[in-house]
Short mmCIF file of C-alpha atoms in Angstrom, two decimals:
data_model
loop_
_atom_site.label_atom_id
_atom_site.label_comp_id
_atom_site.label_asym_id
_atom_site.label_seq_id
_atom_site.Cartn_x
_atom_site.Cartn_y
_atom_site.Cartn_z
CA UNK A 24 0.18 0.11 -0.14
CA UNK A 25 1.08 3.44 -0.62
CA UNK A 26 -0.37 6.48 1.70
CA UNK A 27 1.24 9.87 1.22
CA UNK A 28 3.52 11.55 3.02
CA UNK A 29 3.12 11.49 6.72
CA UNK A 30 0.59 9.02 6.67
CA UNK A 31 2.99 6.51 7.23
CA UNK A 32 4.42 7.52 10.53
CA UNK A 33 0.67 7.61 11.60
CA UNK A 34 0.17 4.25 11.01
CA UNK A 35 2.80 2.82 12.98
CA UNK A 36 0.27 3.59 15.77
CA UNK A 37 -1.48 0.75 14.91
CA UNK A 38 -1.12 -1.07 11.83
CA UNK A 39 2.13 -2.56 12.14
CA UNK A 40 1.38 -5.36 9.77
CA UNK A 41 1.02 -2.30 6.75
CA UNK A 42 5.08 -0.66 7.74
CA UNK A 43 6.17 -3.96 8.76
CA UNK A 44 5.74 -5.30 4.77
CA UNK A 45 6.63 -1.70 3.43
CA UNK A 46 9.86 -2.46 2.37
CA UNK A 47 9.58 -6.12 1.42
CA UNK A 48 6.61 -5.00 -0.41
CA UNK A 49 8.36 -2.73 -2.70
CA UNK A 50 10.93 -4.83 -3.22
CA UNK A 51 8.60 -7.90 -4.27
CA UNK A 52 6.41 -5.16 -5.96
CA UNK A 53 9.35 -4.38 -8.47
CA UNK A 54 10.42 -8.29 -8.77
CA UNK A 55 6.92 -7.98 -9.97
CA UNK A 56 7.13 -5.55 -12.47
CA UNK A 57 11.06 -7.45 -13.26
CA UNK A 58 9.02 -10.55 -14.46
CA UNK A 59 5.88 -9.22 -15.75
CA UNK A 60 8.51 -6.49 -17.75
CA UNK A 61 10.63 -9.59 -18.98
CA UNK A 62 7.33 -12.30 -19.92
CA UNK A 63 8.66 -14.40 -16.69
CA UNK A 64 5.88 -14.50 -14.75
CA UNK A 65 2.62 -12.85 -13.96
CA UNK A 66 2.26 -12.01 -10.05
CA UNK A 67 0.22 -9.14 -8.71
CA UNK A 68 -0.42 -7.82 -5.14
CA UNK A 69 -4.25 -7.84 -4.23
CA UNK A 70 -5.64 -4.26 -2.68
CA UNK A 71 -6.26 -3.72 0.14
CA UNK A 72 -9.44 -5.12 1.56
CA UNK A 73 -11.79 -2.32 2.81
CA UNK A 74 -15.48 -1.50 3.19
CA UNK A 75 -17.02 1.90 2.23
CA UNK A 76 -19.60 2.85 4.47
CA UNK A 77 -19.99 7.08 2.48
CA UNK A 78 -19.13 8.00 -0.48
CA UNK A 79 -19.69 11.61 -2.52
CA UNK A 80 -19.85 12.40 -5.58
CA UNK A 81 -18.67 16.39 -6.68
CA UNK A 82 -19.46 15.71 -10.08
CA UNK A 83 -20.95 13.10 -12.62
CA UNK A 84 -17.37 11.91 -12.73
CA UNK A 85 -15.46 12.03 -9.18
CA UNK A 86 -16.40 10.08 -6.56
CA UNK A 87 -15.11 10.39 -3.04
CA UNK A 88 -15.12 7.76 -0.38
CA UNK A 89 -15.74 9.52 2.90
CA UNK A 90 -15.75 6.32 4.87
CA UNK A 91 -14.58 3.11 4.83
CA UNK A 92 -12.57 0.62 7.11
CA UNK A 93 -9.99 -1.89 6.81
CA UNK A 94 -10.82 -5.64 6.11
CA UNK A 95 -9.51 -8.50 7.47
CA UNK A 96 -8.07 -10.34 4.47
CA UNK A 97 -9.79 -13.59 3.25
CA UNK A 98 -6.85 -14.60 1.39
CA UNK A 99 -3.06 -13.68 0.94
CA UNK A 100 -1.58 -10.34 -0.74
CA UNK A 101 0.24 -12.19 -3.86
CA UNK A 102 -0.95 -14.56 -6.74
CA UNK A 103 0.02 -15.30 -9.89
CA UNK A 104 0.58 -17.53 -12.93
CA UNK A 105 3.99 -19.10 -13.86
CA UNK A 106 4.80 -21.39 -16.32
CA UNK A 107 0.56 -22.42 -16.23
CA UNK A 108 0.90 -23.02 -12.75
CA UNK A 109 -0.83 -20.90 -9.92
CA UNK A 110 0.85 -19.01 -7.02
CA UNK A 111 -0.01 -17.72 -4.13
CA UNK A 112 2.32 -16.36 -1.62
CA UNK A 113 2.00 -13.70 1.83
CA UNK A 114 5.09 -11.78 2.67
CA UNK A 115 5.91 -10.72 5.91
CA UNK A 116 8.50 -8.62 7.81
CA UNK A 117 9.91 -8.84 11.19
CA UNK A 118 12.15 -7.06 13.09
CA UNK A 119 12.37 -10.42 15.60
CA UNK A 120 16.26 -11.72 15.24
CA UNK A 121 15.68 -15.00 16.07
CA UNK A 122 12.01 -16.13 15.41
CA UNK A 123 8.78 -14.99 13.41
CA UNK A 124 5.92 -14.77 15.51
CA UNK A 125 3.15 -16.38 13.83
CA UNK A 126 0.53 -13.83 14.79
CA UNK A 127 2.01 -11.80 11.92
CA UNK A 128 -0.15 -14.41 9.40
CA UNK A 129 -3.83 -14.58 10.02
CA UNK A 130 -4.72 -18.66 10.52
CA UNK A 131 -7.39 -18.46 7.72
CA UNK A 132 -4.64 -17.62 5.17
CA UNK A 133 -2.66 -20.30 6.21
CA UNK A 134 -5.85 -22.05 5.78
CA UNK A 135 -5.53 -20.76 2.37
CA UNK A 136 -2.18 -21.25 0.83
CA UNK A 137 -3.26 -25.21 2.71
CA UNK A 138 -6.20 -25.48 0.14
CA UNK A 139 -4.08 -23.60 -3.02
CA UNK A 140 -1.65 -26.78 -2.50
CA UNK A 141 -4.65 -29.20 -2.14
CA UNK A 142 -5.30 -27.98 -5.74
CA UNK A 143 -2.15 -28.47 -6.71
CA UNK A 144 -1.26 -24.96 -6.83
CA UNK A 145 2.89 -23.29 -5.29
CA UNK A 146 1.88 -21.62 -2.11
CA UNK A 147 4.46 -20.58 0.05
CA UNK A 148 5.53 -17.72 2.20
CA UNK A 149 8.63 -14.57 2.00
CA UNK A 150 9.15 -13.64 5.41
CA UNK A 151 12.31 -11.44 6.25
CA UNK A 152 14.13 -10.82 9.20
CA UNK A 153 15.03 -7.25 8.90
CA UNK A 154 17.44 -7.00 11.65
CA UNK A 155 19.92 -9.59 9.83
CA UNK A 156 18.54 -8.31 6.65
CA UNK A 157 18.03 -11.60 5.52
CA UNK A 158 15.00 -12.75 3.67
CA UNK A 159 13.25 -16.43 3.64
CA UNK A 160 11.11 -19.04 1.55
CA UNK A 161 8.83 -21.22 2.91
CA UNK A 162 6.40 -23.30 1.27
CA UNK A 163 3.24 -24.26 2.62
CA UNK A 164 4.50 -27.85 2.94
CA UNK A 165 7.18 -26.78 5.23
CA UNK A 166 4.91 -24.58 7.51
CA UNK A 167 2.29 -27.28 7.89
CA UNK A 168 4.88 -29.57 9.07
CA UNK A 169 6.29 -27.13 11.33
CA UNK A 170 2.56 -26.02 12.96
CA UNK A 171 1.53 -29.97 13.21
CA UNK A 172 4.67 -30.90 15.07
CA UNK A 173 5.22 -27.25 17.10
CA UNK A 174 2.77 -25.46 19.66
CA UNK A 175 4.87 -22.87 19.56
CA UNK A 176 3.42 -19.15 18.38
CA UNK A 177 7.05 -18.75 16.31
CA UNK A 178 9.01 -20.54 14.03
CA UNK A 179 12.47 -20.63 15.04
CA UNK A 180 15.28 -18.54 11.94
CA UNK A 181 16.75 -22.19 12.01
CA UNK A 182 13.41 -23.90 10.92
CA UNK A 183 14.16 -21.31 8.23
CA UNK A 184 17.90 -22.02 7.44
CA UNK A 185 16.95 -26.17 7.21
CA UNK A 186 13.59 -26.05 5.93
CA UNK A 187 13.27 -22.84 3.84
CA UNK A 188 15.44 -20.97 1.57
CA UNK A 189 17.48 -18.17 1.06
CA UNK A 190 16.62 -15.01 -1.27
CA UNK A 191 19.74 -13.34 -1.73
CA UNK A 192 19.26 -9.99 -2.58
CA UNK A 193 19.99 -9.67 -6.49
CA UNK A 194 20.11 -6.07 -8.36
CA UNK A 195 17.08 -7.25 -10.25
CA UNK A 196 14.88 -8.84 -9.79
CA UNK A 197 15.55 -7.88 -5.98
CA UNK A 198 13.77 -10.65 -4.04
CA UNK A 199 13.93 -13.15 -7.23
CA UNK A 200 11.55 -16.03 -5.35
CA UNK A 201 10.77 -17.61 -9.22
CA UNK A 202 14.08 -18.48 -9.13
CA UNK A 203 13.56 -20.53 -6.27
CA UNK A 204 10.05 -21.52 -7.27
CA UNK A 205 11.58 -22.65 -10.44
CA UNK A 206 13.77 -25.09 -8.40
CA UNK A 207 11.25 -26.57 -6.29
CA UNK A 208 8.93 -27.58 -8.66
CA UNK A 209 9.70 -27.21 -11.77
CA UNK A 210 12.54 -28.28 -12.32
CA UNK A 211 14.03 -25.73 -14.55
CA UNK A 212 11.55 -26.76 -17.06
CA UNK A 213 8.06 -26.14 -17.97
CA UNK A 214 6.16 -29.47 -16.04
CA UNK A 215 2.78 -28.28 -16.90
CA UNK A 216 1.41 -26.92 -20.01
CA UNK A 217 -1.66 -26.64 -21.62
CA UNK B 27 -18.97 -4.39 -3.70
CA UNK B 28 -21.85 -3.43 -1.64
CA UNK B 29 -22.89 -0.10 -0.64
CA UNK B 30 -25.49 0.76 1.84
CA UNK B 31 -29.06 1.42 0.91
CA UNK B 32 -29.40 4.38 -1.35
CA UNK B 33 -25.91 4.48 -2.29
CA UNK B 34 -26.44 1.82 -5.16
CA UNK B 35 -29.51 4.17 -6.59
CA UNK B 36 -25.93 7.15 -6.37
CA UNK B 37 -24.03 5.31 -7.92
CA UNK B 38 -25.97 4.57 -10.99
CA UNK B 39 -25.33 8.24 -12.32
CA UNK B 40 -21.39 7.83 -12.48
CA UNK B 41 -20.40 4.16 -12.29
CA UNK B 42 -22.20 1.98 -14.45
CA UNK B 43 -19.93 -0.14 -14.16
CA UNK B 44 -20.26 -1.55 -10.12
CA UNK B 45 -24.28 -1.40 -10.74
CA UNK B 46 -24.05 -3.88 -13.76
CA UNK B 47 -21.85 -6.00 -12.52
CA UNK B 48 -23.99 -6.30 -9.39
CA UNK B 49 -26.32 -9.65 -9.72
CA UNK B 50 -23.66 -11.21 -12.39
CA UNK B 51 -21.37 -10.83 -9.51
CA UNK B 52 -23.38 -11.88 -6.64
CA UNK B 53 -24.65 -14.78 -8.60
CA UNK B 54 -20.68 -15.90 -8.99
CA UNK B 55 -20.19 -15.07 -5.71
CA UNK B 56 -22.45 -17.86 -4.34
CA UNK B 57 -20.37 -19.83 -7.22
CA UNK B 58 -17.07 -19.03 -5.98
CA UNK B 59 -18.69 -19.76 -2.62
CA UNK B 60 -20.44 -23.56 -3.77
CA UNK B 61 -16.83 -24.12 -5.36
CA UNK B 62 -14.83 -23.38 -2.69
CA UNK B 63 -17.08 -25.65 -0.40
CA UNK B 64 -17.17 -27.90 -2.44
CA UNK B 65 -13.33 -28.10 -3.03
CA UNK B 66 -14.25 -27.84 -6.81
CA UNK B 67 -11.92 -25.12 -7.58
CA UNK B 68 -10.63 -21.98 -5.36
CA UNK B 69 -11.54 -18.60 -6.78
CA UNK B 70 -12.24 -15.16 -5.14
CA UNK B 71 -12.80 -11.31 -6.14
CA UNK B 72 -10.84 -9.01 -6.21
CA UNK B 73 -11.14 -5.91 -3.58
CA UNK B 74 -11.65 -2.79 -4.90
CA UNK B 75 -8.53 -0.66 -5.78
CA UNK B 76 -8.34 2.56 -4.17
CA UNK B 77 -6.19 5.06 -3.24
CA UNK B 78 -6.10 6.01 0.31
CA UNK B 79 -5.87 9.83 0.87
CA UNK B 80 -6.25 10.14 4.72
CA UNK B 81 -7.07 8.03 7.57
CA UNK B 82 -8.10 8.83 11.16
CA UNK B 83 -7.60 6.61 14.64
CA UNK B 84 -10.27 7.26 16.83
CA UNK B 85 -8.04 4.77 19.18
CA UNK B 86 -5.06 2.45 18.74
CA UNK B 87 -7.50 -0.55 17.61
CA UNK B 88 -9.65 1.54 14.83
CA UNK B 89 -8.90 3.18 11.62
CA UNK B 90 -11.00 5.01 9.39
CA UNK B 91 -10.26 6.42 6.40
CA UNK B 92 -11.93 9.96 5.51
CA UNK B 93 -10.46 10.27 2.16
CA UNK B 94 -10.12 7.43 -0.76
CA UNK B 95 -10.40 7.74 -4.50
CA UNK B 96 -11.38 4.19 -7.13
CA UNK B 97 -8.77 3.50 -9.05
CA UNK B 98 -9.06 1.82 -11.75
CA UNK B 99 -8.30 -1.63 -11.64
CA UNK B 100 -4.88 -2.91 -12.99
CA UNK B 101 -5.79 -6.45 -13.59
CA UNK B 102 -9.75 -8.27 -13.79
CA UNK B 103 -12.12 -8.94 -11.40
CA UNK B 104 -11.68 -13.15 -10.41
CA UNK B 105 -8.62 -14.94 -10.09
CA UNK B 106 -7.97 -18.84 -9.02
CA UNK B 107 -7.36 -22.07 -9.92
CA UNK B 108 -8.91 -24.86 -11.11
CA UNK B 109 -7.09 -28.27 -11.12
CA UNK B 110 -3.89 -26.93 -10.48
CA UNK B 111 -4.28 -24.17 -13.10
CA UNK B 112 -4.20 -20.82 -13.13
CA UNK B 113 -8.28 -19.33 -14.33
CA UNK B 114 -8.58 -15.76 -14.58
CA UNK B 115 -11.62 -14.07 -15.79
CA UNK B 116 -13.52 -10.40 -16.04
CA UNK B 117 -17.63 -10.95 -15.50
CA UNK B 118 -19.72 -7.96 -17.03
CA UNK B 119 -23.93 -7.19 -17.07
CA UNK B 120 -25.09 -5.32 -20.19
CA UNK B 121 -28.56 -3.89 -20.77
CA UNK B 122 -27.92 -3.86 -24.83
CA UNK B 123 -29.87 -6.90 -26.54
CA UNK B 124 -27.80 -7.23 -29.74
CA UNK B 125 -24.33 -6.84 -28.31
CA UNK B 126 -21.54 -6.43 -25.62
CA UNK B 127 -19.84 -2.66 -26.02
CA UNK B 128 -16.38 -3.16 -25.96
CA UNK B 129 -16.18 0.53 -23.50
CA UNK B 130 -17.15 -2.23 -20.90
CA UNK B 131 -13.43 -3.73 -20.61
CA UNK B 132 -10.69 -1.81 -20.09
CA UNK B 133 -7.99 -2.38 -22.80
CA UNK B 134 -5.50 -3.22 -20.04
CA UNK B 135 -7.56 -5.94 -18.68
CA UNK B 136 -7.62 -7.86 -22.18
CA UNK B 137 -4.16 -7.40 -22.47
CA UNK B 138 -4.26 -9.33 -18.83
CA UNK B 139 -6.13 -12.15 -19.68
CA UNK B 140 -3.69 -12.62 -22.96
CA UNK B 141 -0.97 -12.59 -21.04
CA UNK B 142 -2.49 -14.55 -18.45
CA UNK B 143 -2.57 -17.23 -21.77
CA UNK B 144 0.84 -16.00 -23.44
CA UNK B 145 1.77 -18.24 -19.80
CA UNK B 146 -0.60 -21.04 -20.05
CA UNK B 147 -3.30 -19.81 -17.79
CA UNK B 148 -6.76 -19.80 -18.71
CA UNK B 149 -8.70 -16.43 -19.51
CA UNK B 150 -11.91 -15.32 -20.14
CA UNK B 151 -14.97 -13.20 -20.19
CA UNK B 152 -18.15 -13.69 -18.81
CA UNK B 153 -20.73 -11.23 -20.01
CA UNK B 154 -24.89 -11.54 -19.04
CA UNK B 155 -27.15 -9.73 -21.80
CA UNK B 156 -30.03 -8.75 -18.42
CA UNK B 157 -32.54 -7.63 -21.13
CA UNK B 158 -32.43 -11.25 -22.22
CA UNK B 159 -31.27 -13.38 -19.28
CA UNK B 160 -28.68 -14.98 -20.73
CA UNK B 161 -24.94 -15.73 -19.85
CA UNK B 162 -22.28 -16.32 -21.88
CA UNK B 163 -17.97 -17.40 -21.68
CA UNK B 164 -16.04 -15.89 -23.86
CA UNK B 165 -12.64 -17.38 -24.31
CA UNK B 166 -9.85 -14.66 -24.28
CA UNK B 167 -8.70 -16.58 -27.24
CA UNK B 168 -12.42 -16.35 -28.96
CA UNK B 169 -11.81 -12.36 -27.68
CA UNK B 170 -8.98 -11.72 -29.23
CA UNK B 171 -9.19 -13.34 -32.57
CA UNK B 172 -12.43 -10.94 -32.54
CA UNK B 173 -11.24 -7.54 -31.80
CA UNK B 174 -8.04 -8.72 -34.42
CA UNK B 175 -10.41 -9.15 -37.62
CA UNK B 176 -13.26 -6.44 -36.53
CA UNK B 177 -13.34 -2.59 -35.99
CA UNK B 178 -16.79 -2.86 -33.83
CA UNK B 179 -16.91 -1.42 -30.96
CA UNK B 180 -19.26 -3.71 -29.66
CA UNK B 181 -19.25 -7.84 -29.80
CA UNK B 182 -22.21 -8.65 -31.50
CA UNK B 183 -24.94 -11.64 -29.29
CA UNK B 184 -24.41 -13.80 -32.22
CA UNK B 185 -20.44 -13.89 -31.92
CA UNK B 186 -21.15 -15.21 -28.58
CA UNK B 187 -23.97 -17.62 -29.21
CA UNK B 188 -21.40 -19.02 -31.98
CA UNK B 189 -17.85 -18.60 -30.32
CA UNK B 190 -18.70 -18.15 -26.83
CA UNK B 191 -20.66 -21.01 -24.72
CA UNK B 192 -24.67 -20.26 -23.25
CA UNK B 193 -24.23 -20.95 -19.27
CA UNK B 194 -27.09 -22.20 -18.24
CA UNK B 195 -28.86 -20.74 -14.89
CA UNK B 196 -28.84 -23.65 -12.29
CA UNK B 197 -29.99 -24.12 -9.29
CA UNK B 198 -26.43 -24.70 -7.92
CA UNK B 199 -24.01 -22.88 -8.20
CA UNK B 200 -26.06 -20.63 -10.09
CA UNK B 201 -23.13 -19.95 -12.59
CA UNK B 202 -21.29 -22.92 -13.83
CA UNK B 203 -18.71 -21.50 -15.79
CA UNK B 204 -16.15 -24.36 -14.00
CA UNK B 205 -18.06 -27.07 -16.07
CA UNK B 206 -17.70 -25.21 -19.33
CA UNK B 207 -13.58 -24.85 -18.65
CA UNK B 208 -13.78 -28.18 -17.73
CA UNK B 209 -15.27 -28.85 -20.86
CA UNK B 210 -12.90 -26.94 -22.65
CA UNK B 211 -9.20 -27.43 -21.33
CA UNK B 212 -9.65 -30.86 -19.41
CA UNK B 213 -11.95 -32.74 -21.28
CA UNK B 214 -13.61 -33.68 -17.68
CA UNK B 215 -10.31 -35.25 -16.86
CA UNK B 216 -7.08 -33.32 -14.57
CA UNK B 217 -4.22 -32.41 -17.60
CA UNK B 218 -1.98 -30.88 -14.75
CA UNK B 219 -0.80 -32.06 -11.82
CA UNK B 220 2.36 -31.40 -9.56
#
């Protein structure tokens, strides 16, 4: 999400979600642009879900929303297509140095990713440990495995290192998660054709 | 989109898009719910894209958007997964009895669907002629074929009858577009597995 100057700071008062995601979000945004322009993949971020309560009409052409509320997203932030396959993921940042607090992700978002997996899609989360400047990709398979075997409220960094994939910062794209998806699911080749 | 009482009428003054789509939108919404509950497909409507300009914080927990504007969508309204495949479509209603005015769909939405097709996905539009109460599915392949061979600003109903697929109203799901997608692309079987 982009906010006019001044707004971002205000958000910290309550919407840590929006802020944490900010810089990883812009990195992924520019990476998606790169994938799109280079015909590699088509991935978009979904708009922020809101409930509109009041709209004004100063003229026939302009409508101004005067009252609206943020809604809890029912799915993840990102989805799209790579080599004919449906891909779906959520991206989060944490300042935590040792683990990723699970309250960063809504349970229904995890359920959604599991649902995608059950339908033959590719689901994962991208987590950036901002203090360490380390970004990892963890597939929904491995995330589910963790949740099935742990009662912890956070995923240790170690689990990401052992079961996830480190995404090294590149020049372009900044966050090359497709390269990793390709290795995991396509082994560099196209396994799914119409 | 849902609007409080009174708002919907106001919208007709400018946002014909929102209104035209209303009842087909709810039919597709309940159909997607049916697909989800019965584990047939996972398809969601994207939130309406807006630009937030002003947000108030009466408390730490509640944020109220006080000023926001509707943005032109960069993609289509619906996307999801069916049998591992990425599917993407736009749904529109028209009161026109003889043809579907192309100004109902943004050119970049058509380009997006062509992009999806080029990446091995399934793209289409669902058009309901409200006056005739007839709903058709037209694949992006056939839509592109029409645009390549016509300078017309609308697609004749005949073209939908000859090149599209009539979606008969069912009890559940109301608009069974997956049944048609299955016939066209999967021939009833699953052609795409991880």
